[in-house]
Amino acid sequence: MTVVFSTLVLIVLCALFAPSSLSIGALSGSLPFAAIIAMVGLGQLLVVQQGGFDLSLAGSVSLAVVIATHYPQQDDGLLYQAVLLSAGICVAAGILNGALVSLFRLNAIIATIGTNALLYSAVFAVSGGVPSITTELLAEIAGGETLGLPNSVFFALGAMILVTFVLKKTVAGRRFEAIGANPLAGRAAGLNVRLHQMMAYVYAQLLYCMAGTLIAGITREPTAFQGDSLLLPSVAVVVLGGTSLLGGRGFPISTVIAAFFLNHLSQFALTVGVPFSAQTIIQALALGFGIAVYSIRWSISQGGTTSTTKVEDAK
């Protein structure tokens, strides 16, 4: 409810002070990037639910971008091979991350930074740091529209539905959330804690791969470092969506709504004259806002509703 209310307030502010940001043209241009943030946010969500962070997101997205653009060399017939190649590499990166974190007990930040360095070495090996033009087929799929909405939005909604269904409606999803909330209790209950933690990184990498492939089609001539700008937003939308950074329950739908909120907040800031260089500051403030809001513990008393902070509880 918090992120929904915040989004509604933002829409009202846009209508009052920057109505052009709500025009059809502005929305058609911004929604694809909101969908990209939603997909990487869903991937980060799965890792955060297990109490970790995946800093290899930037390298995974960038590698998917350069493979989708450089490998086919504008040949539509080679596009599917490029997608399979990038998916395979991302799965391998997810297994590496999962093994380092769950089996060798390395800190998630340190482990994923190392994997990110390996992925970026592959990015330079494939592209040499030089951008390339995507294929016409990928541009039509990722950059086209269906029923008046960008196709990337449907990919994001499909990913959201799949993640929500698996987490909330399947036994494996319930076990996944239970292990994230309390790994020791999960191990005592006989659950394979290490396997679930490892697969969180694998599933996240597949979502990063999808996001990177779509970026390659949306921008037509993307750079080799497209993933750099997505790391902070991926964590911000998870926090704004209400998922605890300590792990446990996740909220995929709220994460997708938060992606729209964060993306449109940036658009609103640009429309009212905030320089583009301040976008990172805006995203950091949104992350801080999410942490501050969800650190408040709401309780119901006999006399009515009261809010207490953790400091007050400690007192």
mmCIF file of C-alpha atoms in Angstrom:
data_model
loop_
_atom_site.group_PDB
_atom_site.id
_atom_site.type_symbol
_atom_site.label_atom_id
_atom_site.label_comp_id
_atom_site.label_asym_id
_atom_site.label_seq_id
_atom_site.Cartn_x
_atom_site.Cartn_y
_atom_site.Cartn_z
ATOM 1 C CA MET A 1 0.000 0.000 0.000
ATOM 2 C CA THR A 2 2.911 2.345 0.670
ATOM 3 C CA VAL A 3 4.337 2.139 -2.820
ATOM 4 C CA VAL A 4 0.869 2.365 -4.389
ATOM 5 C CA PHE A 5 0.082 5.499 -2.364
ATOM 6 C CA SER A 6 3.467 7.007 -3.254
ATOM 7 C CA THR A 7 2.852 6.302 -6.945
ATOM 8 C CA LEU A 8 -0.576 7.947 -6.831
ATOM 9 C CA VAL A 9 0.895 11.015 -5.115
ATOM 10 C CA LEU A 10 3.603 11.183 -7.791
ATOM 11 C CA ILE A 11 0.993 11.027 -10.560
ATOM 12 C CA VAL A 12 -0.926 13.892 -8.938
ATOM 13 C CA LEU A 13 2.262 15.956 -8.689
ATOM 14 C CA CYS A 14 3.036 15.245 -12.335
ATOM 15 C CA ALA A 15 -0.457 16.319 -13.359
ATOM 16 C CA LEU A 16 -0.057 19.583 -11.447
ATOM 17 C CA PHE A 17 3.533 20.570 -12.175
ATOM 18 C CA ALA A 18 4.660 18.507 -15.177
ATOM 19 C CA PRO A 19 1.636 17.341 -17.199
ATOM 20 C CA SER A 20 3.817 16.680 -20.227
ATOM 21 C CA SER A 21 5.404 13.748 -18.365
ATOM 22 C CA LEU A 22 2.003 12.003 -18.450
ATOM 23 C CA SER A 23 1.461 12.415 -22.178
ATOM 24 C CA ILE A 24 1.174 9.361 -24.395
ATOM 25 C CA GLY A 25 4.472 10.122 -26.057
ATOM 26 C CA ALA A 26 6.311 10.499 -22.760
ATOM 27 C CA LEU A 27 4.824 7.294 -21.364
ATOM 28 C CA SER A 28 5.592 5.280 -24.490
ATOM 29 C CA GLY A 29 9.193 6.402 -24.220
ATOM 30 C CA SER A 30 9.587 5.780 -20.474
ATOM 31 C CA LEU A 31 7.581 2.580 -19.955
ATOM 32 C CA PRO A 32 10.138 0.321 -21.706
ATOM 33 C CA PHE A 33 12.827 1.429 -19.288
ATOM 34 C CA ALA A 34 10.460 1.016 -16.345
ATOM 35 C CA ALA A 35 9.914 -2.554 -17.567
ATOM 36 C CA ILE A 36 13.683 -3.116 -17.662
ATOM 37 C CA ILE A 37 14.046 -1.850 -14.090
ATOM 38 C CA ALA A 38 11.166 -4.121 -13.066
ATOM 39 C CA MET A 39 12.877 -7.206 -14.517
ATOM 40 C CA VAL A 40 16.250 -6.574 -12.908
ATOM 41 C CA GLY A 41 14.395 -5.681 -9.713
ATOM 42 C CA LEU A 42 12.644 -9.056 -9.730
ATOM 43 C CA GLY A 43 16.001 -10.760 -10.140
ATOM 44 C CA GLN A 44 17.519 -8.764 -7.291
ATOM 45 C CA LEU A 45 14.405 -9.533 -5.223
ATOM 46 C CA LEU A 46 15.093 -13.271 -5.344
ATOM 47 C CA VAL A 47 18.654 -12.761 -4.107
ATOM 48 C CA VAL A 48 17.652 -10.286 -1.394
ATOM 49 C CA GLN A 49 15.061 -12.770 -0.139
ATOM 50 C CA GLN A 50 17.970 -15.064 0.697
ATOM 51 C CA GLY A 51 19.727 -12.268 2.553
ATOM 52 C CA GLY A 52 22.222 -11.448 -0.198
ATOM 53 C CA PHE A 53 23.019 -8.861 -2.854
ATOM 54 C CA ASP A 54 23.898 -9.494 -6.482
ATOM 55 C CA LEU A 55 26.388 -6.911 -7.700
ATOM 56 C CA SER A 56 27.108 -8.949 -10.822
ATOM 57 C CA LEU A 57 23.880 -7.567 -12.305
ATOM 58 C CA ALA A 58 25.746 -4.859 -14.210
ATOM 59 C CA GLY A 59 28.077 -7.318 -15.918
ATOM 60 C CA SER A 60 25.296 -9.781 -16.736
ATOM 61 C CA VAL A 61 23.074 -7.162 -18.348
ATOM 62 C CA SER A 62 25.977 -5.637 -20.281
ATOM 63 C CA LEU A 63 27.134 -9.043 -21.514
ATOM 64 C CA ALA A 64 23.617 -9.941 -22.697
ATOM 65 C CA VAL A 65 23.504 -6.603 -24.547
ATOM 66 C CA VAL A 66 26.810 -7.041 -26.380
ATOM 67 C CA ILE A 67 26.133 -10.682 -27.277
ATOM 68 C CA ALA A 68 22.697 -9.797 -28.676
ATOM 69 C CA THR A 69 24.210 -7.025 -30.802
ATOM 70 C CA HIS A 70 27.690 -8.282 -31.772
ATOM 71 C CA TYR A 71 27.200 -12.014 -32.197
ATOM 72 C CA PRO A 72 24.428 -11.941 -34.873
ATOM 73 C CA GLN A 73 26.099 -9.075 -36.785
ATOM 74 C CA GLN A 74 22.616 -7.860 -37.821
ATOM 75 C CA ASP A 75 21.640 -11.318 -39.050
ATOM 76 C CA ASP A 76 18.174 -12.244 -37.760
ATOM 77 C CA GLY A 77 18.887 -15.930 -38.257
ATOM 78 C CA LEU A 78 21.626 -15.876 -35.617
ATOM 79 C CA LEU A 79 19.591 -14.032 -33.023
ATOM 80 C CA TYR A 80 18.276 -17.126 -31.249
ATOM 81 C CA GLN A 81 21.807 -18.502 -30.969
ATOM 82 C CA ALA A 82 22.927 -15.234 -29.383
ATOM 83 C CA VAL A 83 20.073 -15.368 -26.861
ATOM 84 C CA LEU A 84 20.874 -18.974 -25.946
ATOM 85 C CA LEU A 85 24.568 -18.144 -25.612
ATOM 86 C CA SER A 86 23.944 -15.210 -23.287
ATOM 87 C CA ALA A 87 21.450 -17.266 -21.250
ATOM 88 C CA GLY A 88 23.981 -20.062 -20.862
ATOM 89 C CA ILE A 89 26.700 -17.686 -19.707
ATOM 90 C CA CYS A 90 24.344 -16.009 -17.258
ATOM 91 C CA VAL A 91 23.312 -19.384 -15.813
ATOM 92 C CA ALA A 92 26.992 -20.247 -15.362
ATOM 93 C CA ALA A 93 27.513 -16.908 -13.611
ATOM 94 C CA GLY A 94 24.544 -17.642 -11.355
ATOM 95 C CA ILE A 95 25.929 -21.056 -10.439
ATOM 96 C CA LEU A 96 29.298 -19.476 -9.682
ATOM 97 C CA ASN A 97 27.697 -16.829 -7.470
ATOM 98 C CA GLY A 98 25.547 -19.399 -5.716
ATOM 99 C CA ALA A 99 28.447 -21.771 -5.107
ATOM 100 C CA LEU A 100 30.671 -19.034 -3.701
ATOM 101 C CA VAL A 101 27.946 -17.766 -1.374
ATOM 102 C CA SER A 102 26.110 -20.922 -0.308
ATOM 103 C CA LEU A 103 28.857 -23.562 -0.461
ATOM 104 C CA PHE A 104 32.042 -21.627 0.273
ATOM 105 C CA ARG A 105 30.309 -19.127 2.582
ATOM 106 C CA LEU A 106 31.833 -16.038 0.977
ATOM 107 C CA ASN A 107 30.240 -12.664 1.548
ATOM 108 C CA ALA A 108 27.650 -12.098 -1.182
ATOM 109 C CA ILE A 109 28.937 -8.628 -2.026
ATOM 110 C CA ILE A 110 32.537 -9.797 -2.410
ATOM 111 C CA ALA A 111 31.578 -12.904 -4.381
ATOM 112 C CA THR A 112 29.333 -11.097 -6.849
ATOM 113 C CA ILE A 113 31.851 -8.283 -7.353
ATOM 114 C CA GLY A 114 34.367 -10.908 -8.437
ATOM 115 C CA THR A 115 31.869 -12.509 -10.803
ATOM 116 C CA ASN A 116 31.013 -9.070 -12.158
ATOM 117 C CA ALA A 117 34.688 -8.531 -13.032
ATOM 118 C CA LEU A 118 34.739 -11.823 -14.940
ATOM 119 C CA LEU A 119 31.570 -10.890 -16.817
ATOM 120 C CA TYR A 120 32.987 -7.520 -17.811
ATOM 121 C CA SER A 121 36.120 -9.207 -19.101
ATOM 122 C CA ALA A 122 33.803 -11.210 -21.368
ATOM 123 C CA VAL A 123 32.079 -7.984 -22.387
ATOM 124 C CA PHE A 124 35.393 -6.523 -23.563
ATOM 125 C CA ALA A 125 36.341 -9.785 -25.266
ATOM 126 C CA VAL A 126 33.124 -9.765 -27.300
ATOM 127 C CA SER A 127 32.763 -6.075 -28.054
ATOM 128 C CA GLY A 128 36.081 -4.403 -27.387
ATOM 129 C CA GLY A 129 34.023 -1.669 -25.741
ATOM 130 C CA VAL A 130 32.571 -0.627 -29.108
ATOM 131 C CA PRO A 131 28.760 -0.471 -29.603
ATOM 132 C CA SER A 132 27.007 -2.312 -32.400
ATOM 133 C CA ILE A 133 23.600 -2.119 -34.081
ATOM 134 C CA THR A 134 21.010 -4.716 -33.132
ATOM 135 C CA THR A 135 19.113 -6.920 -35.564
ATOM 136 C CA GLU A 136 15.818 -5.828 -37.090
ATOM 137 C CA LEU A 137 14.032 -8.799 -35.554
ATOM 138 C CA LEU A 138 15.130 -7.948 -32.018
ATOM 139 C CA ALA A 139 14.267 -4.291 -32.561
ATOM 140 C CA GLU A 140 10.791 -5.324 -33.688
ATOM 141 C CA ILE A 141 10.274 -7.680 -30.739
ATOM 142 C CA ALA A 142 11.727 -5.530 -27.959
ATOM 143 C CA GLY A 143 11.015 -2.079 -29.338
ATOM 144 C CA GLY A 144 7.619 -2.737 -30.914
ATOM 145 C CA GLU A 145 4.155 -2.243 -29.478
ATOM 146 C CA THR A 146 1.116 -4.469 -28.964
ATOM 147 C CA LEU A 147 -2.317 -3.103 -28.099
ATOM 148 C CA GLY A 148 -0.781 0.331 -27.689
ATOM 149 C CA LEU A 149 1.748 -0.787 -25.067
ATOM 150 C CA PRO A 150 5.477 -1.435 -25.537
ATOM 151 C CA ASN A 151 6.273 -5.132 -25.851
ATOM 152 C CA SER A 152 8.816 -4.847 -23.050
ATOM 153 C CA VAL A 153 5.941 -4.118 -20.656
ATOM 154 C CA PHE A 154 4.375 -7.484 -21.499
ATOM 155 C CA PHE A 155 7.703 -9.221 -20.865
ATOM 156 C CA ALA A 156 7.922 -7.527 -17.470
ATOM 157 C CA LEU A 157 4.334 -8.444 -16.603
ATOM 158 C CA GLY A 158 4.973 -12.035 -17.670
ATOM 159 C CA ALA A 159 8.057 -12.202 -15.455
ATOM 160 C CA MET A 160 6.099 -10.701 -12.566
ATOM 161 C CA ILE A 161 3.261 -13.233 -12.930
ATOM 162 C CA LEU A 162 5.690 -16.141 -13.117
ATOM 163 C CA VAL A 163 7.735 -15.045 -10.091
ATOM 164 C CA THR A 164 4.587 -14.286 -8.080
ATOM 165 C CA PHE A 165 3.011 -17.627 -8.882
ATOM 166 C CA VAL A 166 6.110 -19.627 -8.034
ATOM 167 C CA LEU A 167 6.786 -17.764 -4.776
ATOM 168 C CA LYS A 168 3.226 -17.592 -3.484
ATOM 169 C CA LYS A 169 1.413 -20.596 -4.954
ATOM 170 C CA THR A 170 3.930 -23.439 -5.039
ATOM 171 C CA VAL A 171 5.557 -25.553 -2.341
ATOM 172 C CA ALA A 172 9.008 -24.693 -3.654
ATOM 173 C CA GLY A 173 8.221 -20.986 -3.407
ATOM 174 C CA ARG A 174 6.989 -21.271 0.184
ATOM 175 C CA ARG A 175 10.142 -23.181 1.106
ATOM 176 C CA PHE A 176 12.235 -20.544 -0.658
ATOM 177 C CA GLU A 177 10.690 -17.757 1.426
ATOM 178 C CA ALA A 178 10.897 -19.788 4.656
ATOM 179 C CA ILE A 179 14.601 -20.440 4.128
ATOM 180 C CA GLY A 180 15.214 -16.764 3.434
ATOM 181 C CA ALA A 181 13.437 -15.787 6.638
ATOM 182 C CA ASN A 182 15.316 -18.298 8.816
ATOM 183 C CA PRO A 183 17.962 -20.540 7.226
ATOM 184 C CA LEU A 184 18.669 -22.314 10.515
ATOM 185 C CA ALA A 185 15.017 -23.261 10.967
ATOM 186 C CA GLY A 186 14.874 -24.398 7.352
ATOM 187 C CA ARG A 187 17.916 -26.604 7.849
ATOM 188 C CA ALA A 188 16.388 -28.029 11.035
ATOM 189 C CA ALA A 189 13.226 -28.816 9.083
ATOM 190 C CA GLY A 190 15.249 -30.840 6.589
ATOM 191 C CA LEU A 191 15.149 -28.335 3.700
ATOM 192 C CA ASN A 192 18.061 -28.059 1.282
ATOM 193 C CA VAL A 193 19.093 -24.543 2.251
ATOM 194 C CA ARG A 194 22.218 -24.347 0.096
ATOM 195 C CA LEU A 195 20.387 -25.437 -3.057
ATOM 196 C CA HIS A 196 17.666 -22.811 -2.628
ATOM 197 C CA GLN A 197 20.232 -20.105 -1.975
ATOM 198 C CA MET A 198 22.210 -21.113 -5.064
ATOM 199 C CA MET A 199 19.156 -21.205 -7.315
ATOM 200 C CA ALA A 200 18.220 -17.671 -6.257
ATOM 201 C CA TYR A 201 21.314 -16.410 -8.069
ATOM 202 C CA VAL A 202 20.636 -18.595 -11.112
ATOM 203 C CA TYR A 203 17.049 -17.395 -11.508
ATOM 204 C CA ALA A 204 18.171 -13.816 -11.001
ATOM 205 C CA GLN A 205 20.739 -14.150 -13.787
ATOM 206 C CA LEU A 206 18.069 -15.372 -16.209
ATOM 207 C CA LEU A 207 16.022 -12.247 -15.479
ATOM 208 C CA TYR A 208 19.107 -10.072 -16.009
ATOM 209 C CA CYS A 209 19.711 -11.827 -19.320
ATOM 210 C CA MET A 210 16.150 -11.096 -20.437
ATOM 211 C CA ALA A 211 16.511 -7.462 -19.439
ATOM 212 C CA GLY A 212 19.805 -7.074 -21.297
ATOM 213 C CA THR A 213 18.438 -8.680 -24.444
ATOM 214 C CA LEU A 214 15.443 -6.335 -24.400
ATOM 215 C CA ILE A 215 17.716 -3.319 -23.894
ATOM 216 C CA ALA A 216 19.614 -4.333 -27.018
ATOM 217 C CA GLY A 217 16.376 -4.151 -29.008
ATOM 218 C CA ILE A 218 14.956 -1.017 -27.394
ATOM 219 C CA THR A 219 18.004 1.228 -27.827
ATOM 220 C CA ARG A 220 19.059 -0.192 -31.238
ATOM 221 C CA GLU A 221 22.730 0.808 -30.701
ATOM 222 C CA PRO A 222 23.436 0.307 -26.989
ATOM 223 C CA THR A 223 26.778 0.822 -25.301
ATOM 224 C CA ALA A 224 28.786 -2.003 -23.805
ATOM 225 C CA PHE A 225 28.096 -0.766 -20.266
ATOM 226 C CA GLN A 226 24.307 -0.571 -20.185
ATOM 227 C CA GLY A 227 24.092 -2.524 -16.937
ATOM 228 C CA ASP A 228 25.991 0.044 -14.856
ATOM 229 C CA SER A 229 22.985 2.317 -14.455
ATOM 230 C CA LEU A 230 20.671 -0.491 -13.308
ATOM 231 C CA LEU A 231 22.416 -1.684 -10.145
ATOM 232 C CA LEU A 232 21.168 1.006 -7.750
ATOM 233 C CA PRO A 233 17.593 1.037 -9.150
ATOM 234 C CA SER A 234 17.388 -2.750 -8.803
ATOM 235 C CA VAL A 235 18.004 -2.513 -5.064
ATOM 236 C CA ALA A 236 15.855 0.610 -4.665
ATOM 237 C CA VAL A 237 12.729 -0.979 -6.169
ATOM 238 C CA VAL A 238 13.146 -4.058 -3.973
ATOM 239 C CA VAL A 239 13.252 -1.876 -0.868
ATOM 240 C CA LEU A 240 10.433 0.383 -2.054
ATOM 241 C CA GLY A 241 8.382 -2.740 -2.724
ATOM 242 C CA GLY A 242 8.570 -3.676 0.938
ATOM 243 C CA THR A 243 11.027 -6.586 0.897
ATOM 244 C CA SER A 244 13.360 -6.689 3.883
ATOM 245 C CA LEU A 245 17.077 -6.518 3.113
ATOM 246 C CA LEU A 246 17.533 -9.225 5.741
ATOM 247 C CA GLY A 247 15.626 -11.773 3.634
ATOM 248 C CA GLY A 248 12.308 -13.572 3.960
ATOM 249 C CA ARG A 249 9.050 -12.700 2.235
ATOM 250 C CA GLY A 250 9.197 -10.970 -1.125
ATOM 251 C CA PHE A 251 6.660 -8.825 -2.947
ATOM 252 C CA PRO A 252 7.053 -9.109 -6.747
ATOM 253 C CA ILE A 253 3.962 -7.038 -7.614
ATOM 254 C CA SER A 254 5.030 -4.220 -5.316
ATOM 255 C CA THR A 255 8.514 -4.378 -6.831
ATOM 256 C CA VAL A 256 7.120 -3.852 -10.333
ATOM 257 C CA ILE A 257 4.970 -0.935 -9.136
ATOM 258 C CA ALA A 258 8.056 0.529 -7.469
ATOM 259 C CA ALA A 259 9.913 0.265 -10.783
ATOM 260 C CA PHE A 260 7.256 2.433 -12.445
ATOM 261 C CA PHE A 261 7.390 4.847 -9.503
ATOM 262 C CA LEU A 262 11.181 5.192 -9.595
ATOM 263 C CA ASN A 263 11.350 5.547 -13.367
ATOM 264 C CA HIS A 264 8.572 8.135 -13.464
ATOM 265 C CA LEU A 265 10.139 10.004 -10.551
ATOM 266 C CA SER A 266 13.226 10.430 -12.709
ATOM 267 C CA GLN A 267 11.090 11.599 -15.620
ATOM 268 C CA PHE A 268 9.300 14.082 -13.379
ATOM 269 C CA ALA A 269 12.629 15.422 -12.126
ATOM 270 C CA LEU A 270 13.894 15.907 -15.678
ATOM 271 C CA THR A 271 10.679 17.639 -16.715
ATOM 272 C CA VAL A 272 10.871 20.194 -13.898
ATOM 273 C CA GLY A 273 14.485 20.972 -14.755
ATOM 274 C CA VAL A 274 16.602 18.723 -12.530
ATOM 275 C CA PRO A 275 19.807 17.863 -14.456
ATOM 276 C CA PHE A 276 20.321 14.323 -15.663
ATOM 277 C CA SER A 277 23.500 14.092 -13.588
ATOM 278 C CA ALA A 278 21.326 14.137 -10.447
ATOM 279 C CA GLN A 279 19.486 10.927 -11.351
ATOM 280 C CA THR A 280 21.718 8.787 -9.152
ATOM 281 C CA ILE A 281 21.055 11.107 -6.217
ATOM 282 C CA ILE A 282 17.306 10.790 -6.810
ATOM 283 C CA GLN A 283 17.544 7.003 -6.863
ATOM 284 C CA ALA A 284 19.619 7.022 -3.678
ATOM 285 C CA LEU A 285 17.054 9.255 -1.975
ATOM 286 C CA ALA A 286 14.281 6.888 -3.064
ATOM 287 C CA LEU A 287 16.255 3.985 -1.578
ATOM 288 C CA GLY A 288 16.689 5.894 1.672
ATOM 289 C CA PHE A 289 12.987 6.751 1.681
ATOM 290 C CA GLY A 290 12.068 3.092 1.320
ATOM 291 C CA ILE A 291 14.381 2.018 4.126
ATOM 292 C CA ALA A 292 13.039 4.777 6.398
ATOM 293 C CA VAL A 293 9.376 4.005 5.730
ATOM 294 C CA TYR A 294 9.634 0.265 6.161
ATOM 295 C CA SER A 295 11.750 0.572 9.317
ATOM 296 C CA ILE A 296 8.618 1.847 11.087
ATOM 297 C CA ARG A 297 6.708 -0.865 12.873
ATOM 298 C CA TRP A 298 2.952 -0.358 12.934
ATOM 299 C CA SER A 299 0.942 -1.891 15.787
ATOM 300 C CA ILE A 300 -2.723 -1.924 16.758
ATOM 301 C CA SER A 301 -3.673 -1.010 20.318
ATOM 302 C CA GLN A 302 -7.048 -1.021 22.075
ATOM 303 C CA GLY A 303 -7.261 2.737 21.924
ATOM 304 C CA GLY A 304 -6.548 2.912 18.202
ATOM 305 C CA THR A 305 -3.678 2.700 15.761
ATOM 306 C CA THR A 306 -0.221 3.765 16.892
ATOM 307 C CA SER A 307 3.162 3.735 15.140
ATOM 308 C CA THR A 308 6.357 2.978 17.001
ATOM 309 C CA THR A 309 9.908 2.893 15.785
ATOM 310 C CA LYS A 310 12.465 0.298 16.661
ATOM 311 C CA VAL A 311 14.196 2.821 18.924
ATOM 312 C CA GLU A 312 10.996 3.345 20.911
ATOM 313 C CA ASP A 313 10.536 -0.436 21.143
ATOM 314 C CA ALA A 314 14.033 -0.777 22.514
ATOM 315 C CA LYS A 315 13.300 1.869 25.139
#
